[in-house]
mmCIF file of C-alpha atoms in Angstrom:
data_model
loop_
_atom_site.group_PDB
_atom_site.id
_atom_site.type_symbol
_atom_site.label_atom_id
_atom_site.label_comp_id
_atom_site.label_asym_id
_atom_site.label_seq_id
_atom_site.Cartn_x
_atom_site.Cartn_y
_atom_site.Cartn_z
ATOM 1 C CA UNK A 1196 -11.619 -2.098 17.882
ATOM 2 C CA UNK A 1197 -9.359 -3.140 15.449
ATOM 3 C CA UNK A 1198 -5.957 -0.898 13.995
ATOM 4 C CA UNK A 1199 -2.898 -1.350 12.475
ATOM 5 C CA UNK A 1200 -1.407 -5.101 13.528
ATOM 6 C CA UNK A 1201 2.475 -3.213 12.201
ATOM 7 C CA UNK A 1202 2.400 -2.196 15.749
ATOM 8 C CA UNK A 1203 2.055 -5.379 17.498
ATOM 9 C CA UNK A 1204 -0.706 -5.658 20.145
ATOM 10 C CA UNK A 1205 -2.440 -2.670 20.648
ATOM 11 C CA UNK A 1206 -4.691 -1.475 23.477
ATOM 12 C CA UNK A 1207 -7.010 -3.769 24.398
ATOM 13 C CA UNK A 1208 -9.243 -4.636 27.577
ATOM 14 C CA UNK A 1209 -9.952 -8.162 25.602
ATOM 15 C CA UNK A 1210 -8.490 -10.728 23.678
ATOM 16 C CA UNK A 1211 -11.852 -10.772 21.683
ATOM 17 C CA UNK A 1212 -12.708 -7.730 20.007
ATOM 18 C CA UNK A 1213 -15.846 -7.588 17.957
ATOM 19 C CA UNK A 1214 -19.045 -8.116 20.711
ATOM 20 C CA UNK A 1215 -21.283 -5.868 22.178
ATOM 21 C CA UNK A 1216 -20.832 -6.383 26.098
ATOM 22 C CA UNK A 1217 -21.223 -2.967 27.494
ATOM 23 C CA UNK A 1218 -18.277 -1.398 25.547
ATOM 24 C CA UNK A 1219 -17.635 -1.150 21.983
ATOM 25 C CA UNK A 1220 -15.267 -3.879 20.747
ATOM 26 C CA UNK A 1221 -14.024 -3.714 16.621
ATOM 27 C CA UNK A 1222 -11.054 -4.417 14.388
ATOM 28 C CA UNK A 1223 -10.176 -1.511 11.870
ATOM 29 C CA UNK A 1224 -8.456 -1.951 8.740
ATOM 30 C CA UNK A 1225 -5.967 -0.392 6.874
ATOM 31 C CA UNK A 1226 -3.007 -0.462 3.767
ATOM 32 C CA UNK A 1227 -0.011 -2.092 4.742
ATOM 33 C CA UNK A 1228 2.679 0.240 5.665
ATOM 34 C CA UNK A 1229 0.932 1.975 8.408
ATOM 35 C CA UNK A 1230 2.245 2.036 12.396
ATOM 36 C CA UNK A 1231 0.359 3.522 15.904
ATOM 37 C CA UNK A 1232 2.500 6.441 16.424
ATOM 38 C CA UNK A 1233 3.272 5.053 20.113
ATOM 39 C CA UNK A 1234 4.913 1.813 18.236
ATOM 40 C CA UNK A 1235 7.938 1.357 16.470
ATOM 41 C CA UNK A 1236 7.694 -2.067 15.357
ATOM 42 C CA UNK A 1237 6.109 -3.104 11.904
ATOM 43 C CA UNK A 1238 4.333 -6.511 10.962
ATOM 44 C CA UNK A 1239 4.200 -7.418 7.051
ATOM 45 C CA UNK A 1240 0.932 -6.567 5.535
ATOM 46 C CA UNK A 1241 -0.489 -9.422 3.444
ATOM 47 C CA UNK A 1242 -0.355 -8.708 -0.106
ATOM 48 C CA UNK A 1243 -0.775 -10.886 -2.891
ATOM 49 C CA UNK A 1244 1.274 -13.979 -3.633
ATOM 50 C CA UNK A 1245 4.188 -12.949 -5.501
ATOM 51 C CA UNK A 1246 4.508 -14.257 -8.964
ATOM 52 C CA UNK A 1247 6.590 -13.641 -12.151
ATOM 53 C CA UNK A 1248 4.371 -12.553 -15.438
ATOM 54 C CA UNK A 1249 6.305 -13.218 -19.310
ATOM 55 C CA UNK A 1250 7.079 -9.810 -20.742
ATOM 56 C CA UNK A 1251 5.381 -11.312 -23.889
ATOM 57 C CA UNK A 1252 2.074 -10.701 -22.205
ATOM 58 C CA UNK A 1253 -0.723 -9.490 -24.694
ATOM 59 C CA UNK A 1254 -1.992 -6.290 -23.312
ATOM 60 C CA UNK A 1255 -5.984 -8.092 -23.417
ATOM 61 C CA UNK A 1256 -4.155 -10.778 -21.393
ATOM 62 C CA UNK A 1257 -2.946 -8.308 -18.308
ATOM 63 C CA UNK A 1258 -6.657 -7.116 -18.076
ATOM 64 C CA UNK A 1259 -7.787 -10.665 -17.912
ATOM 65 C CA UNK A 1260 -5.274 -10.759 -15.088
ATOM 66 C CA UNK A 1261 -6.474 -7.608 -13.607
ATOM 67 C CA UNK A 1262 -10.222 -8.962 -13.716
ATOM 68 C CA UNK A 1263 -9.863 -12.028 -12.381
ATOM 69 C CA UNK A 1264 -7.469 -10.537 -9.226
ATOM 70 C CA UNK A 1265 -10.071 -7.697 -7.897
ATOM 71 C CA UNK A 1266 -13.009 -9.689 -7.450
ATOM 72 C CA UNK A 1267 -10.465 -11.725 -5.313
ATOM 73 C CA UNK A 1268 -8.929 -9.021 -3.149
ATOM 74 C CA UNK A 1269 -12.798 -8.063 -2.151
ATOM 75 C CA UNK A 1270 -13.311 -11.158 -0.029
ATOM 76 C CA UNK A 1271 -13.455 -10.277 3.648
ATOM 77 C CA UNK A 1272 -11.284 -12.540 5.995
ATOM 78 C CA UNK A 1273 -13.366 -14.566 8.781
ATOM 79 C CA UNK A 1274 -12.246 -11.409 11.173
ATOM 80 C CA UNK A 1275 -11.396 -8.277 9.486
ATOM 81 C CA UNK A 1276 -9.224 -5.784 10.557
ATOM 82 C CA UNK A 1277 -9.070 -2.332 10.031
ATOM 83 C CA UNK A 1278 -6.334 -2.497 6.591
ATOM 84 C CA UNK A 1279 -4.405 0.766 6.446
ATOM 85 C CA UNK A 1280 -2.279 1.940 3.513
ATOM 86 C CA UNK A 1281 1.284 4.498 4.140
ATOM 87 C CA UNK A 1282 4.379 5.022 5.406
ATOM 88 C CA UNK A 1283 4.768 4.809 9.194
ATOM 89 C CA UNK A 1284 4.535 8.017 11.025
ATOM 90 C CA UNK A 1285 8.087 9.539 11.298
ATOM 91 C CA UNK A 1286 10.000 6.846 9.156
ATOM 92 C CA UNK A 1287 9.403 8.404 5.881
ATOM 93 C CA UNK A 1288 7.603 7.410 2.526
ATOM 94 C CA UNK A 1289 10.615 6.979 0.427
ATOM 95 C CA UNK A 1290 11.041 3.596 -1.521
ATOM 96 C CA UNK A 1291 9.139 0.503 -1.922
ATOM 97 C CA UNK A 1292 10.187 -1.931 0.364
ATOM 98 C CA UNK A 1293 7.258 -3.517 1.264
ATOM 99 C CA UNK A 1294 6.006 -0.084 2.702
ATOM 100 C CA UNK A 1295 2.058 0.351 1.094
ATOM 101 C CA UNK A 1296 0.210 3.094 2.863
ATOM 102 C CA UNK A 1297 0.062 6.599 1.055
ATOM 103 C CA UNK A 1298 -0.085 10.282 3.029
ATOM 104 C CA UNK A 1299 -3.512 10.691 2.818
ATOM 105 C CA UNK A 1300 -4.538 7.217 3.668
ATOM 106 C CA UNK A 1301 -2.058 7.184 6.763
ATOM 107 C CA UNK A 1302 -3.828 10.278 8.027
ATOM 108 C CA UNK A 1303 -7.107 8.871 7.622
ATOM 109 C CA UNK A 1304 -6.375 6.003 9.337
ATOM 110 C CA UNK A 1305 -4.327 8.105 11.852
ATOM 111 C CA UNK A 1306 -7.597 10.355 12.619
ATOM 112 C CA UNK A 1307 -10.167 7.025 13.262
ATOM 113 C CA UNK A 1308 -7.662 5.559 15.907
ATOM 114 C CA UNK A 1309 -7.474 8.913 17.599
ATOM 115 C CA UNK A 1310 -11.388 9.595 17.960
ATOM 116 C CA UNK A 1311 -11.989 5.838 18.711
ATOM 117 C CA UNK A 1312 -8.949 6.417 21.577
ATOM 118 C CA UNK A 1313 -10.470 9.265 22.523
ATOM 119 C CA UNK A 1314 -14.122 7.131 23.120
ATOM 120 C CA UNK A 1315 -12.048 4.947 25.232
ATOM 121 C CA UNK A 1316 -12.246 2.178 23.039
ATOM 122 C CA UNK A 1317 -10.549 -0.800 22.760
ATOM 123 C CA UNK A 1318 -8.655 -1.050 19.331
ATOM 124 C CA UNK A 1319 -6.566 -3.348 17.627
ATOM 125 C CA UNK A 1320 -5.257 -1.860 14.165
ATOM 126 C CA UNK A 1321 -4.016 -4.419 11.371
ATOM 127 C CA UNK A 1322 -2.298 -3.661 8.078
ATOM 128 C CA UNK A 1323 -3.625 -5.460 5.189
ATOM 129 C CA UNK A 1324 -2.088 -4.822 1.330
ATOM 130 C CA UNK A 1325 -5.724 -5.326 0.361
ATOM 131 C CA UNK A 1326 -7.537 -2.921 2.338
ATOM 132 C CA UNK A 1327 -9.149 -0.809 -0.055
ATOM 133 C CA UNK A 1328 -10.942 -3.439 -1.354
ATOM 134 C CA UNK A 1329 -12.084 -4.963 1.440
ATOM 135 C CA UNK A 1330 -13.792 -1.320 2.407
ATOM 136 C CA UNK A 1331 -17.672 -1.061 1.926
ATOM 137 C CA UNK A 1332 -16.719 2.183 0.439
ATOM 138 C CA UNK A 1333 -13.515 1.371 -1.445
ATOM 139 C CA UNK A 1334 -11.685 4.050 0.595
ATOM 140 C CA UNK A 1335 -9.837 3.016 4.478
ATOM 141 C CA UNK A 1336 -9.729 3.037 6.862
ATOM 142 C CA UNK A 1337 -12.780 0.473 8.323
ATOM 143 C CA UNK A 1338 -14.023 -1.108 11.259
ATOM 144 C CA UNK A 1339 -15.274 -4.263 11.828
ATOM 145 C CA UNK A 1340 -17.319 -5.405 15.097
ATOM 146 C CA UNK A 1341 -19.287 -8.630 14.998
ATOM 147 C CA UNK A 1342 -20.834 -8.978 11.068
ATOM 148 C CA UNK A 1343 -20.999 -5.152 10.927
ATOM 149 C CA UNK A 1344 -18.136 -3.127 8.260
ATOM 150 C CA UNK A 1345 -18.306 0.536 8.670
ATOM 151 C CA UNK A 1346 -15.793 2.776 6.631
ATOM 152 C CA UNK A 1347 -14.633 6.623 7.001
ATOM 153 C CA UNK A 1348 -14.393 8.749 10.082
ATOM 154 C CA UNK A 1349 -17.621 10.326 9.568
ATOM 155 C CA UNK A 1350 -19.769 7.150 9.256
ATOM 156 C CA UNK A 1351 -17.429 5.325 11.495
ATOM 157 C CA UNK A 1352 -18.578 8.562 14.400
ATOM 158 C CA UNK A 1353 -22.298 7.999 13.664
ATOM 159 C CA UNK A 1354 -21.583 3.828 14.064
ATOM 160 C CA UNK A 1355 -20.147 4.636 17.731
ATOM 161 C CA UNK A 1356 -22.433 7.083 18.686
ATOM 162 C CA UNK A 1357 -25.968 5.241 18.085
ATOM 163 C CA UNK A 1358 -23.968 2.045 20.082
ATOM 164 C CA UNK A 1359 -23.735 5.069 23.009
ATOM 165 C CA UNK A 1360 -20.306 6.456 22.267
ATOM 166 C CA UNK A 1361 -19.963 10.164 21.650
ATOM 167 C CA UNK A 1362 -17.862 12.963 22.186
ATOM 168 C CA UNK A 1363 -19.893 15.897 20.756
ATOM 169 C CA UNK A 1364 -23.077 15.133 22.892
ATOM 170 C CA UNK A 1365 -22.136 18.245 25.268
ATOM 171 C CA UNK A 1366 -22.130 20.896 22.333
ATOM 172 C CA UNK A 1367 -25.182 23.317 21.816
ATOM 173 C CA UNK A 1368 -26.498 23.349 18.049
ATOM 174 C CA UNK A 1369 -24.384 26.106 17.129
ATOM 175 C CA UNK A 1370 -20.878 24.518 18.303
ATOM 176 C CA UNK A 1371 -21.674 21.211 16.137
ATOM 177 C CA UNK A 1372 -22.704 23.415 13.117
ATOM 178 C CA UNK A 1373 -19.679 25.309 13.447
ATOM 179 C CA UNK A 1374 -17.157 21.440 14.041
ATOM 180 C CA UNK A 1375 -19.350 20.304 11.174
ATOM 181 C CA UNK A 1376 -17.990 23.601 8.975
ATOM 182 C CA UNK A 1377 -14.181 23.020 10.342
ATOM 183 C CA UNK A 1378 -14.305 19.335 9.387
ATOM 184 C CA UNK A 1379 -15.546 19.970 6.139
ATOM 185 C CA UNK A 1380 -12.672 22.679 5.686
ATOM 186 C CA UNK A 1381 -9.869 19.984 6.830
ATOM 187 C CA UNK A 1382 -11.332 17.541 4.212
ATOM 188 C CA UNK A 1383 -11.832 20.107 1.444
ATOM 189 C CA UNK A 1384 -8.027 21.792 1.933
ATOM 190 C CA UNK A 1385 -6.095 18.775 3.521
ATOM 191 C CA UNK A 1386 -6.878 15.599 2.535
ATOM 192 C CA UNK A 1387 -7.582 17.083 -1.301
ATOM 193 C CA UNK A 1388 -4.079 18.691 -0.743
ATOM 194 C CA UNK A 1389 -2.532 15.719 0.286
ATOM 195 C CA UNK A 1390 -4.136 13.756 -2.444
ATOM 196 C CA UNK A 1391 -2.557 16.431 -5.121
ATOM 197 C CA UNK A 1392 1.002 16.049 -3.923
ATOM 198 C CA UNK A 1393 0.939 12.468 -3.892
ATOM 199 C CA UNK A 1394 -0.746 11.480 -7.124
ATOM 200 C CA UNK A 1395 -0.504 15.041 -9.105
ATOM 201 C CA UNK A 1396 3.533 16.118 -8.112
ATOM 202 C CA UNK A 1397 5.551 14.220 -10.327
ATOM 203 C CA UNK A 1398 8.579 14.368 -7.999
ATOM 204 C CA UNK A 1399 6.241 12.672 -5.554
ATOM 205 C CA UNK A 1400 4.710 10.293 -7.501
ATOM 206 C CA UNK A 1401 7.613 9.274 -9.745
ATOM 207 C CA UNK A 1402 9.801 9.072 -6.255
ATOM 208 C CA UNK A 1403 7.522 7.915 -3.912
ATOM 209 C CA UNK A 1404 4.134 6.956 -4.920
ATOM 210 C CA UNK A 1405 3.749 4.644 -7.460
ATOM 211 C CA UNK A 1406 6.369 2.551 -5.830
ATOM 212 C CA UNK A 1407 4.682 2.179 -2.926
ATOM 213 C CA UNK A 1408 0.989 2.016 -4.294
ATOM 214 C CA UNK A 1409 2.254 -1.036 -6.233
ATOM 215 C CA UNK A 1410 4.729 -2.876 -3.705
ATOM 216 C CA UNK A 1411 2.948 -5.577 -2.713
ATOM 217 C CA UNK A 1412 1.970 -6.749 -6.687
ATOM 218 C CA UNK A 1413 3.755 -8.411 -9.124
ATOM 219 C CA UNK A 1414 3.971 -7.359 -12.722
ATOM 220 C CA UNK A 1415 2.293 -5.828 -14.289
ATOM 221 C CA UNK A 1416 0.022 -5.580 -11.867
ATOM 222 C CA UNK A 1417 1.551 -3.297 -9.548
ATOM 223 C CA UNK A 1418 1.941 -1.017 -12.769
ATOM 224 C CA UNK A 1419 -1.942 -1.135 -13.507
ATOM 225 C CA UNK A 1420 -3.488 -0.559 -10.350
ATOM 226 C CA UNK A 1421 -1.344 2.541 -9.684
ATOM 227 C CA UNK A 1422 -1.600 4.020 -13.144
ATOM 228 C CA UNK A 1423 -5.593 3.567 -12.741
ATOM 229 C CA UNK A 1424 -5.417 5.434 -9.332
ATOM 230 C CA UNK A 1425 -3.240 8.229 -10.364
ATOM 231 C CA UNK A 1426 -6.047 8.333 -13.367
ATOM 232 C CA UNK A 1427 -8.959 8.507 -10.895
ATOM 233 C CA UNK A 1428 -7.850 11.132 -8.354
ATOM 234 C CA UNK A 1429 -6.508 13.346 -11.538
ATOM 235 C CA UNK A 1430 -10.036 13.238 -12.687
ATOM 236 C CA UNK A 1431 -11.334 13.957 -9.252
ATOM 237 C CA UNK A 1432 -8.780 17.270 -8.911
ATOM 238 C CA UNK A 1433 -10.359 18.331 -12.488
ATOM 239 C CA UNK A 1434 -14.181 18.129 -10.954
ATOM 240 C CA UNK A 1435 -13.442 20.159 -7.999
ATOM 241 C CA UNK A 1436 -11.054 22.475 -10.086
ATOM 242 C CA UNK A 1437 -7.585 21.431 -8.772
ATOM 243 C CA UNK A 1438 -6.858 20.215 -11.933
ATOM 244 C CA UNK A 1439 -4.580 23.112 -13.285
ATOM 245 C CA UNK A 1440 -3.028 24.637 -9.693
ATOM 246 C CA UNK A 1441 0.400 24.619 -9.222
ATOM 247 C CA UNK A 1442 2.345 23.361 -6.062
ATOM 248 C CA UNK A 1443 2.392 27.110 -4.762
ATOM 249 C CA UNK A 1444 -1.058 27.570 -5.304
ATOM 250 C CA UNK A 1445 -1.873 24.407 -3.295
ATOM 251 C CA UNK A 1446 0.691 24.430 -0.153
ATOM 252 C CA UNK A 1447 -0.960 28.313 -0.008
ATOM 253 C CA UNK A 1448 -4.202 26.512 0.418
ATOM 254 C CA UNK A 1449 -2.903 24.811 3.191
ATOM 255 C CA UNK A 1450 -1.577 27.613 4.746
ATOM 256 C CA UNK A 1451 -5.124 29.242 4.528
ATOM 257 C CA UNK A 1452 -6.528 26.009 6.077
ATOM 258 C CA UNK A 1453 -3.610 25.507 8.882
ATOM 259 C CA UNK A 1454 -4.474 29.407 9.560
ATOM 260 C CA UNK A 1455 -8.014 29.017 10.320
ATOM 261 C CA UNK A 1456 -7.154 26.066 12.570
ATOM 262 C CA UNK A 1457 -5.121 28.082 14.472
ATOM 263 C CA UNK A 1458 -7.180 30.934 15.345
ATOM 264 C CA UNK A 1459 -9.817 28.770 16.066
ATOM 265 C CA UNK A 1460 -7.579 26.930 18.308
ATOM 266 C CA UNK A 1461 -6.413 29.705 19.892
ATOM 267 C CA UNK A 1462 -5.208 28.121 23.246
ATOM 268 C CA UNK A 1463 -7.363 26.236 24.630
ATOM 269 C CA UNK A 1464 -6.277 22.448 24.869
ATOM 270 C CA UNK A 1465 -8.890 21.241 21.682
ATOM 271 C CA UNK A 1466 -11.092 23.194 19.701
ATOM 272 C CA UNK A 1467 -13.772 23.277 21.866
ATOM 273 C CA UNK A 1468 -12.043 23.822 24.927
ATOM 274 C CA UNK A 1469 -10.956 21.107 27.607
ATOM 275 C CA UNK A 1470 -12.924 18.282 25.393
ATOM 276 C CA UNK A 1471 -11.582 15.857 22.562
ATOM 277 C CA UNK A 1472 -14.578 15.894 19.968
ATOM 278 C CA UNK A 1473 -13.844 14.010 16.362
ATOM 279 C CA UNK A 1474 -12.870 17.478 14.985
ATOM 280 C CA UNK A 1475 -9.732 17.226 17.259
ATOM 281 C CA UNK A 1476 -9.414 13.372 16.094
ATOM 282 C CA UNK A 1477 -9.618 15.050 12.683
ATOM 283 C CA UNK A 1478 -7.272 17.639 13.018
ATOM 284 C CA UNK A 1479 -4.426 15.573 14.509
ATOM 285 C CA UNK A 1480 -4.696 12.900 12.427
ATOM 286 C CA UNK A 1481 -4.011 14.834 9.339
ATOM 287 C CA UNK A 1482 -1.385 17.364 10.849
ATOM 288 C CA UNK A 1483 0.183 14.745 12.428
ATOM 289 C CA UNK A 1484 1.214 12.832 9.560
ATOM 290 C CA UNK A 1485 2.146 15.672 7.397
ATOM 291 C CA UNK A 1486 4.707 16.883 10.053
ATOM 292 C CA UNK A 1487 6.043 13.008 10.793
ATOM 293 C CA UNK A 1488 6.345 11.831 6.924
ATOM 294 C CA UNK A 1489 9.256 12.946 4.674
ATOM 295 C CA UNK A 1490 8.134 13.573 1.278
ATOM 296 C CA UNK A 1491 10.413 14.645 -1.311
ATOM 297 C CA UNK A 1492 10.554 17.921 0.583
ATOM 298 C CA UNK A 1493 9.775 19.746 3.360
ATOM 299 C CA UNK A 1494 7.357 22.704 2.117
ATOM 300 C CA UNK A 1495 4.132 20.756 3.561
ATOM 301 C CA UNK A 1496 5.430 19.729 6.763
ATOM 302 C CA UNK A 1497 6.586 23.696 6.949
ATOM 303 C CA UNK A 1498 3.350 25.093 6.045
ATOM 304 C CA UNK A 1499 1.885 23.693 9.558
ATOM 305 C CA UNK A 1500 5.328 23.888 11.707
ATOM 306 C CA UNK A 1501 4.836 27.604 11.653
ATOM 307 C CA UNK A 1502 1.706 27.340 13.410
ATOM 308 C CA UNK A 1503 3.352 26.494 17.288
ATOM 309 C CA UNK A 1504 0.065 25.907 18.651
ATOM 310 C CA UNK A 1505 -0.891 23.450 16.417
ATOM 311 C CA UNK A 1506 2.272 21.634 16.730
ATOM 312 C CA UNK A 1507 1.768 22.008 20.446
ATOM 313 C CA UNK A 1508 -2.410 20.630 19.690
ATOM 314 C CA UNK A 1509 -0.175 17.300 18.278
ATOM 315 C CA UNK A 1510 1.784 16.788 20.739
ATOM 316 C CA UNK A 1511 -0.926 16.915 23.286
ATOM 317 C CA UNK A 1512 -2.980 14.498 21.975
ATOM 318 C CA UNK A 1513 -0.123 12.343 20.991
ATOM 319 C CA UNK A 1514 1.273 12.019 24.865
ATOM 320 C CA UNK A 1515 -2.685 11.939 26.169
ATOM 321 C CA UNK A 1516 -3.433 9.002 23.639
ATOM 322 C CA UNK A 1517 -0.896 7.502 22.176
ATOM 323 C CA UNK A 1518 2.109 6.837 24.474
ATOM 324 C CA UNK A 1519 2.022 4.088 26.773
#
């Protein structure tokens, strides 16, 4: 299995990845900016080929530019990795620099590499500018293994479990209703949460994320494609009726959320006591990021410090996992 290629070689049984031979074998994909937490060092995603565009451009001409790059960036490589898009873990998100990968796609991506860690898996992650696009479902992060693409955790779980990988197997009906219900609060609080700060804050997004959503594009370009992003997920916080909360209201959703996790954490190890199941994976990838990334402050990162045994859940999993 394939992750982020920022961190150098990954863990790996094979210098092959991607065949069936008793053991599950893919490449994952992912924006460029992203790092395994148990690697410091970074590799340059590939991005497009820098250019320089006359500031006498019509504005028909830039869309002619901007339809004749997509159908471009769509084009899978002869082996595909999975392209990840934010910050490293604990390096920050601030500035441009070449750094791609937002909070929410870094947790993501964060939350695959723990369950398929947690399968025993072999993984390689790369970092590719174009990862998005390269995704079946337009979102990251995504597997590949053999001719097969598979994007999102929760697709990605039901991929690995029909090739005989699964970490739920040994819960009754009423446990994997009840994971099913605490995943679906994660992604209805967190990753929506994370997706308001970084597109909806205008600290954040005039500081942090349309620089980095648009680093590796030239003008005007980079200007487009993060302008039509912030457009989309401001239309998606409307439908779900985020569209008028306030910061307050939505770092007290987290709080909620981070609550619930706790008490149903308790302390046992993981969730369901002494077993990783992708609820854990979940979990960690999402809290994990939000307490490693610096943002333009620290009133997320708090939210979930002042629950100790959820910082003490991260931790876990990180040494277990992650750390060589």
């Amino acid at each position: 299995i394939a992750g982020s290629a920022r961190g150098g070689g990954a863990r790996t049984d094979r210098a092959d990845a991607g065949h069936w031979e008793g053991s599950l074998g893919s490449v994952v994909a992912a924006p460029s900016g992203l790092s395994n937490p148990w690697r410091k060092t970074r590799e340059a995603g590939l991005g497009m080929e820098a250019g320089t565009v006359p500031a006498s451009l019509e504005a028909h001409l830039r869309v002619r530019l901007l339809a004749k790059v997509l159908p471009l960036r769509r084009e899978l490589p002869e082996r595909c990795f999975v392209p990840l898009r934010v910050g490293p873990p604990g390096t920050g998100v601030r500035g441009g620099g070449g750094e791609q990968i937002l909070l929410s796609d870094n947790a993501a991506s964060l939350a695959v590499q723990a369950f398929l860690q947690m399968c025993n898996l072999p993984i390689k992650v790369v970092c590719r500018a174009n990862a998005e696009y390269m995704s079946p479902s337009g979102k990251v992060p995504f597997i590949h293994v053999g001719n097969q693409v598979v994007s999102e955790l929760g697709p990605i779980v039901q991929f690995v479990k029909a090739k005989g990988h699964s970490l739920s197997d040994g819960l009754d009906e009423v446990q994997k209703a009840e994971m099913k219900a605490y995943m679906e609060l994660v992604n209805n609080m967190l990753l929506t949460a994370e997706l308001y700060l970084q597109w909806c804050d205008e600290a954040t997004v005039g500081e942090i994320t349309h620089a980095r959503y648009g680093s590796p594009y030239p003008w005007p370009l980079n200007h487009i494609l993060a302008y039509q992003k912030q457009w989309e997920v401001k239309r998606k916080m409307k439908a779900i009726g985020w569209g008028k909360k306030t910061l307050d209201q939505v770092l007290e959703d987290v709080d909620q959320c981070c609550e619930a996790l706790s008490q149903r954490l308790g302390t046992q190890p993981y969730f369901f006591n002494k077993q990783p199941t992708e609820l854990d994976a979940l979990v960690f990838g999402h809290l994990y990021t939000i307490i490693t990334t610096q943002l333009t402050n620290d009133e997320l990162s708090e939210k979930v410090k002042h629950y100790s045994n959820l910082i003490a859940f991260c931790r876990r999993i990180e040494q277990h996992y992650f750390e060589d």
